[in-house]
Coordinates of C-alpha atoms in Angstrom, one line a residue:
M1 CA -14.6 -31.9 4.6
A2 CA -14.1 -31.9 0.8
A3 CA -16.8 -29.3 0.4
G4 CA -15.2 -27.2 3.1
R5 CA -11.9 -27.3 1.3
R6 CA -13.5 -26.3 -2.0
A7 CA -15.1 -23.3 -0.2
L8 CA -11.8 -22.4 1.5
L9 CA -9.7 -22.6 -1.7
P10 CA -10.7 -19.2 -3.2
L11 CA -10.0 -17.5 0.2
V12 CA -6.6 -19.1 0.4
L13 CA -5.9 -18.0 -3.2
A14 CA -7.0 -14.4 -2.3
T15 CA -4.8 -14.3 0.8
M16 CA -1.9 -15.8 -1.2
A17 CA -2.4 -13.2 -3.9
S18 CA -2.2 -10.4 -1.4
Q19 CA 1.1 -11.7 -0.1
A20 CA 2.4 -12.3 -3.6
L21 CA 2.0 -8.6 -4.2
L22 CA 4.5 -7.9 -1.4
V23 CA 6.8 -10.8 -2.1
V24 CA 7.5 -9.7 -5.7
L25 CA 9.3 -6.6 -4.6
S26 CA 12.2 -8.2 -2.8
P27 CA 13.7 -10.3 -5.6
T28 CA 13.2 -7.5 -8.2
L29 CA 14.4 -4.5 -6.1
V30 CA 17.9 -4.3 -7.5
A31 CA 16.9 -4.9 -11.1
V32 CA 14.2 -2.2 -10.9
A33 CA 16.6 0.3 -9.4
G34 CA 19.2 -0.4 -12.1
E35 CA 16.7 -0.1 -15.0
L36 CA 15.0 3.0 -13.7
G37 CA 18.2 4.7 -12.6
A38 CA 17.3 5.1 -9.0
S39 CA 18.7 3.9 -5.7
V40 CA 17.6 0.7 -4.1
G41 CA 16.4 2.8 -1.1
T42 CA 14.2 5.0 -3.2
V43 CA 12.7 2.1 -5.1
G44 CA 12.2 0.3 -1.8
Q45 CA 9.8 3.0 -0.7
A46 CA 7.3 1.2 -2.9
R47 CA 6.7 -1.0 0.2
S48 CA 5.8 2.1 2.3
V49 CA 3.5 3.4 -0.4
T50 CA 1.7 0.0 -0.6
A51 CA 1.3 -0.1 3.2
A52 CA 0.0 3.4 3.5
A53 CA -2.6 2.8 0.7
A54 CA -3.6 -0.5 2.3
V55 CA -4.1 1.1 5.7
L56 CA -6.3 3.8 4.2
T57 CA -8.3 1.4 2.1
S58 CA -8.8 -1.0 5.1
V59 CA -10.1 1.9 7.3
A60 CA -12.5 2.9 4.5
L61 CA -13.6 -0.7 4.1
M62 CA -14.5 -1.3 7.7
S63 CA -17.9 0.4 7.5
R64 CA -18.7 -1.2 4.1
A65 CA -17.1 -4.7 4.3
D66 CA -20.2 -6.5 5.6
A67 CA -22.5 -4.9 3.1
R68 CA -20.2 -5.4 0.1
G69 CA -19.8 -9.2 0.7
V70 CA -16.8 -11.4 0.6
R71 CA -17.2 -12.7 -2.9
A72 CA -17.6 -9.3 -4.5
T73 CA -14.6 -8.0 -2.5
V74 CA -12.3 -10.8 -3.6
S75 CA -13.4 -10.4 -7.2
L76 CA -12.7 -6.6 -7.1
G77 CA -9.4 -7.1 -5.3
A78 CA -8.3 -9.7 -7.8
V79 CA -9.1 -7.5 -10.8
L80 CA -7.3 -4.6 -9.3
A81 CA -4.3 -6.8 -8.4
V82 CA -4.0 -7.8 -12.1
L83 CA -4.2 -4.2 -13.2
A84 CA -1.7 -3.2 -10.5
C85 CA 0.8 -5.7 -11.7
G86 CA 0.4 -4.4 -15.3
A87 CA 0.8 -0.8 -14.1
V88 CA 4.0 -1.7 -12.2
A89 CA 5.4 -3.7 -15.1
A90 CA 4.7 -0.8 -17.5
A91 CA 6.4 1.9 -15.4
H92 CA 9.2 3.7 -17.1
S93 CA 10.1 6.1 -14.3
T94 CA 10.5 5.9 -10.5
A95 CA 7.6 8.2 -9.9
V96 CA 5.2 6.1 -12.0
F97 CA 6.6 2.9 -10.4
L98 CA 5.9 4.3 -6.9
A99 CA 2.5 5.7 -7.9
A100 CA 1.5 2.2 -9.3
H101 CA 2.0 0.8 -5.8
V102 CA -1.0 2.8 -4.6
L103 CA -3.1 0.5 -6.6
V104 CA -1.1 -2.5 -5.3
G105 CA -2.0 -1.4 -1.7
V106 CA -5.7 -1.1 -2.5
A107 CA -5.8 -4.5 -4.1
L108 CA -3.9 -6.0 -1.2
A109 CA -6.3 -4.6 1.4
L110 CA -9.3 -5.9 -0.4
L111 CA -7.9 -9.4 -0.9
L112 CA -6.4 -9.8 2.5
S113 CA -9.5 -8.4 4.4
A114 CA -12.0 -10.5 2.4
G115 CA -9.8 -13.6 2.6
F116 CA -9.8 -13.7 6.4
G117 CA -13.3 -12.3 6.6
G118 CA -14.6 -15.2 4.6
M119 CA -13.7 -17.7 7.3
A120 CA -16.7 -16.6 9.4
V121 CA -18.8 -19.2 7.6
F122 CA -16.7 -22.1 8.8
E123 CA -17.6 -23.9 12.0
R124 CA -14.0 -24.9 12.5
R125 CA -12.5 -21.4 12.4
S126 CA -9.1 -22.4 13.7
W127 CA -8.8 -24.9 10.9
A128 CA -9.7 -22.2 8.3
A129 CA -7.5 -19.5 9.9
G130 CA -4.6 -21.9 9.8
Y131 CA -4.8 -22.5 6.1
L132 CA -5.3 -18.7 5.4
A133 CA -2.2 -17.9 7.5
A134 CA -0.3 -20.7 5.7
A135 CA -1.1 -19.0 2.4
N136 CA 1.1 -16.1 3.4
S137 CA 4.1 -18.3 3.8
A138 CA 3.2 -20.3 0.7
A139 CA 3.6 -17.1 -1.3
W140 CA 7.2 -16.9 -0.1
V141 CA 7.9 -20.5 -0.8
L142 CA 6.2 -20.7 -4.3
V143 CA 6.1 -17.2 -5.7
S144 CA 9.5 -15.9 -4.6
P145 CA 11.6 -18.4 -6.5
V146 CA 9.6 -17.9 -9.7
V147 CA 10.0 -14.2 -9.5
G148 CA 13.7 -14.5 -8.9
Y149 CA 14.1 -16.8 -11.8
L150 CA 12.2 -14.6 -14.2
T151 CA 14.0 -11.5 -13.0
S152 CA 17.4 -13.1 -13.5
T153 CA 16.7 -14.8 -16.9
V154 CA 14.2 -12.5 -18.6
S155 CA 13.1 -9.3 -16.9
W156 CA 11.6 -7.9 -13.7
R157 CA 8.7 -6.7 -15.8
L158 CA 7.8 -10.2 -16.8
A159 CA 8.2 -11.3 -13.1
M160 CA 5.1 -9.2 -12.3
A161 CA 3.1 -11.9 -14.1
A162 CA 3.7 -14.2 -11.1
P163 CA 1.4 -12.4 -8.6
A164 CA -1.0 -11.6 -11.4
V165 CA -1.5 -15.3 -12.1
V166 CA -2.3 -16.0 -8.5
A167 CA -4.8 -13.1 -8.5
L168 CA -6.4 -14.5 -11.7
A169 CA -6.7 -17.9 -10.0
A170 CA -8.5 -16.2 -7.0
L171 CA -10.8 -14.5 -9.4
V172 CA -11.7 -17.7 -11.3
A173 CA -12.3 -19.6 -8.0
S174 CA -14.3 -16.8 -6.4
P175 CA -17.8 -18.1 -7.4
A176 CA -17.2 -21.0 -5.0
I177 CA -17.0 -18.6 -2.0
V178 CA -19.8 -19.2 0.5
A179 CA -21.0 -15.8 1.6
P180 CA -21.6 -15.1 5.3
A181 CA -25.1 -13.9 6.1
R182 CA -25.4 -10.1 5.7
R183 CA -26.4 -7.8 8.5
A184 CA -29.1 -5.2 7.9
A185 CA -27.1 -2.7 9.9
P186 CA -23.4 -2.5 9.0
A187 CA -20.8 -2.1 11.7
R188 CA -19.2 1.4 12.1
L189 CA -15.6 2.1 12.7
T190 CA -16.5 3.6 16.1
A191 CA -17.9 0.2 17.2
A192 CA -14.5 -1.4 17.0
V193 CA -12.9 1.6 18.7
R194 CA -15.4 1.7 21.6
D195 CA -15.2 -2.0 22.3
R196 CA -12.4 -2.4 24.9
S197 CA -11.6 -6.0 24.0
A198 CA -11.5 -5.2 20.3
R199 CA -9.1 -2.3 21.1
R200 CA -6.8 -4.6 23.0
W201 CA -6.8 -7.2 20.2
A202 CA -5.9 -4.5 17.7
G203 CA -3.1 -3.3 19.9
A204 CA -1.8 -6.8 20.3
E205 CA -1.9 -7.3 16.5
L206 CA 0.0 -4.1 16.0
A207 CA 2.7 -5.0 18.4
A208 CA 3.0 -8.6 17.1
Y209 CA 3.2 -7.5 13.5
T210 CA 5.7 -4.8 14.3
G211 CA 8.0 -7.4 15.8
W212 CA 7.3 -10.1 13.1
T213 CA 7.9 -7.7 10.3
A214 CA 11.1 -6.4 11.8
L215 CA 12.4 -10.0 12.1
L216 CA 11.5 -10.8 8.5
T217 CA 12.8 -7.6 7.1
F218 CA 16.2 -7.8 8.7
S219 CA 16.8 -11.5 9.0
G220 CA 18.4 -11.7 5.6
A221 CA 20.7 -8.8 6.4
F222 CA 21.6 -10.5 9.7
F223 CA 22.7 -13.7 8.0
V224 CA 24.8 -11.7 5.5
E225 CA 26.4 -9.1 7.8
R226 CA 26.7 -11.1 11.1
L227 CA 27.3 -14.6 9.8
G228 CA 28.8 -14.0 6.3
T229 CA 26.1 -15.8 4.4
S230 CA 25.8 -15.1 0.6
E231 CA 22.7 -13.5 -0.8
A232 CA 22.0 -16.7 -2.8
Q233 CA 22.1 -18.8 0.4
V234 CA 19.8 -16.3 2.2
G235 CA 17.1 -16.9 -0.4
W236 CA 17.0 -20.5 0.5
L237 CA 17.2 -19.8 4.2
L238 CA 14.1 -17.5 4.0
A239 CA 12.2 -20.1 1.9
G240 CA 13.0 -22.8 4.4
A241 CA 11.9 -20.7 7.3
A242 CA 8.7 -19.8 5.4
A243 CA 8.1 -23.5 5.0
T244 CA 8.3 -24.0 8.7
H245 CA 5.7 -21.2 9.2
F246 CA 3.5 -23.0 6.6
V247 CA 3.7 -26.3 8.5
A248 CA 2.8 -24.7 11.8
S249 CA -0.1 -22.6 10.4
S250 CA -1.6 -25.5 8.4
R251 CA -1.8 -27.5 11.6
A252 CA -3.7 -24.8 13.5
G253 CA -6.9 -26.8 13.3
V254 CA -5.3 -29.6 15.4
L255 CA -4.0 -27.2 18.0
G256 CA -7.3 -25.3 18.0
R257 CA -9.2 -28.5 19.2
R258 CA -6.9 -28.6 22.2
L259 CA -6.5 -25.0 23.3
A260 CA -8.6 -21.8 22.9
P261 CA -7.4 -19.2 20.4
R262 CA -6.5 -16.7 23.1
R263 CA -4.2 -19.1 24.9
L264 CA -2.6 -20.2 21.6
A265 CA -2.0 -16.5 20.6
V266 CA -0.4 -15.7 24.0
L267 CA 1.8 -18.8 23.9
G268 CA 2.9 -18.1 20.3
A269 CA 3.9 -14.5 21.2
L270 CA 5.8 -15.6 24.3
W271 CA 7.5 -18.3 22.2
M272 CA 8.7 -15.7 19.7
A273 CA 9.8 -13.4 22.6
A274 CA 12.0 -16.2 24.0
V275 CA 13.6 -17.2 20.8
T276 CA 14.3 -13.9 18.9
P277 CA 17.1 -12.6 21.2
V278 CA 18.8 -16.0 21.0
M279 CA 18.7 -16.0 17.2
L280 CA 19.8 -12.4 16.6
G281 CA 22.4 -12.6 19.4
T282 CA 24.2 -15.7 18.1
R283 CA 27.6 -15.6 16.4
A284 CA 27.6 -19.3 15.9
A285 CA 27.5 -21.3 12.6
V286 CA 24.7 -20.5 10.1
P287 CA 22.8 -23.8 10.7
W288 CA 22.3 -22.9 14.4
A289 CA 21.0 -19.4 13.6
F290 CA 18.8 -20.9 10.9
A291 CA 17.4 -23.5 13.4
W292 CA 16.5 -20.7 15.8
F293 CA 14.9 -18.7 12.9
C294 CA 12.7 -21.7 12.1
V295 CA 11.8 -22.1 15.8
A296 CA 10.7 -18.4 15.8
C297 CA 8.7 -19.0 12.6
L298 CA 6.9 -22.0 14.3
G299 CA 5.8 -19.6 17.1
A300 CA 4.5 -17.1 14.5
G301 CA 2.7 -19.9 12.7
V302 CA 0.9 -20.8 15.9
R303 CA 0.1 -17.2 16.9
T304 CA -1.1 -15.8 13.6
P305 CA -4.1 -18.0 12.9
A306 CA -5.1 -18.1 16.6
S307 CA -5.1 -14.4 16.8
A308 CA -7.1 -14.1 13.5
A309 CA -9.7 -16.5 14.8
L310 CA -9.8 -14.5 18.1
G311 CA -10.2 -11.2 16.3
I312 CA -13.1 -12.3 14.1
E313 CA -15.2 -12.8 17.3
Q314 CA -14.7 -9.3 18.7
L315 CA -17.7 -7.8 16.8
P316 CA -20.2 -10.7 16.6
G317 CA -22.0 -10.6 13.3
H318 CA -19.5 -8.4 11.6
P319 CA -16.5 -10.6 10.7
A320 CA -15.6 -8.6 7.5
T321 CA -15.3 -5.4 9.6
M322 CA -12.9 -6.9 12.0
M323 CA -10.8 -8.4 9.3
A324 CA -10.6 -5.1 7.5
A325 CA -9.4 -3.7 10.8
R326 CA -6.9 -6.5 11.0
T327 CA -5.5 -5.5 7.6
A328 CA -5.2 -1.9 8.6
V329 CA -3.4 -2.9 11.8
T330 CA -1.0 -5.4 10.2
Q331 CA 0.0 -3.0 7.5
S332 CA 0.7 -0.3 10.2
G333 CA 2.8 -2.9 11.9
Y334 CA 4.7 -3.5 8.7
L335 CA 5.6 0.2 8.6
L336 CA 6.5 0.5 12.2
G337 CA 8.6 -2.7 12.2
A338 CA 10.6 -1.7 9.1
V339 CA 11.3 1.8 10.3
G340 CA 11.9 1.0 14.0
A341 CA 14.1 -2.0 13.4
G342 CA 16.2 -0.1 10.8
A343 CA 17.0 2.5 13.4
V344 CA 18.0 -0.1 16.0
V345 CA 20.2 -2.1 13.5
S346 CA 21.9 1.1 12.4
G347 CA 22.6 2.0 16.1
P348 CA 23.1 -0.7 18.8
G349 CA 22.9 -3.6 16.3
Y350 CA 21.3 -7.0 15.9
G351 CA 21.7 -8.1 19.5
A352 CA 19.8 -5.1 20.7
L353 CA 17.1 -5.7 18.0
G354 CA 16.6 -9.1 19.4
W355 CA 15.8 -7.8 22.9
A356 CA 13.7 -5.0 21.5
L357 CA 11.6 -7.5 19.5
A358 CA 11.3 -9.7 22.6
G359 CA 9.8 -6.8 24.5
V360 CA 7.3 -6.0 21.7
M361 CA 6.2 -9.7 21.6
V362 CA 5.7 -9.7 25.4
L363 CA 3.5 -6.6 25.0
A364 CA 1.5 -8.5 22.4
A365 CA 1.1 -11.4 24.7
A366 CA 0.0 -9.2 27.6
L367 CA -2.6 -7.4 25.5
T368 CA -3.9 -10.6 24.0
A369 CA -4.4 -12.1 27.5
G370 CA -7.1 -9.4 28.2
V371 CA -9.0 -10.0 24.9
R372 CA -12.5 -11.6 25.1
D373 CA -12.5 -15.3 24.0
H374 CA -16.0 -16.7 23.6
R375 CA -14.6 -20.3 23.6
T376 CA -13.0 -19.8 27.0
A377 CA -16.0 -18.1 28.4
A378 CA -18.3 -20.9 27.3
A379 CA -16.0 -23.4 29.0

């Protein structure tokens, strides 16, 4: 088990570094806008630039991921992440700031795809997937407060050192990665498109991440606008919810010994569908809304690693290809979730958003139910 944890550590660091590249934008957004003389909305488009670059990089990576190898991909992604942080920190205009996020997106795609692709060597994939999913929430819990502190006390430019340090840690640890066996014939993009089960899984991930991103993006605004919470309190509420997600994800190995990945992914999606309208429809005290938010994060913590473990099985022998596809799909979900939820919040409001997200998560569960699960078939 100790050897397994040592081999998993660089993958966890790579996944955490990819999320840290996203987390750093939220606490620094206002400071960046003020210094560069731009609106918060304009500077916030850095997230869209990152997502678009990550999607394009992931699609390009799908046909090369198996041949390149996990270790080399993590190393390249970590180096590019450090360079990207430096480029963002050195930006002295909005145009350069946004352009630097193209490099952020490329680094994110490499780190995230390789991080999850590397779990193919582990016999207990649910256990590995759980810790990789937990690395995402760990970035919110650990990196976000550091970035906020550095931004408020020194400068947002120095705060870019936080994700760079995590990326450097992934680079230093990368020699410990156990590389999956390479295939002579790499998988093609069309292979994932032609496979009906792989298509259903991709559709389920797109729907689930559209809903999950919408909830994360607008949960802070919900607490401020609907319940009158201060921005300072919201930071702690988000960190607490992320800690709940971490606990659920890190226990995925225990759940994986009892239920097959497909069943866990379906249950997690339905769990979120049931809870989200209750949370976003409440006008009760903040502790009640926060409790429902944590319950929703528990469902996400169950669904995410289970779906990742399920997805890596869809093209046997080509785990890196499927995880590159996962990165492309999740980043597309980020874009759809942020844009779609913004339109709903600006119109019908948070209550309607809760029901819309419930419908999206039910769709994710329905699609997942038709995905091929080798563990269930063997049983």
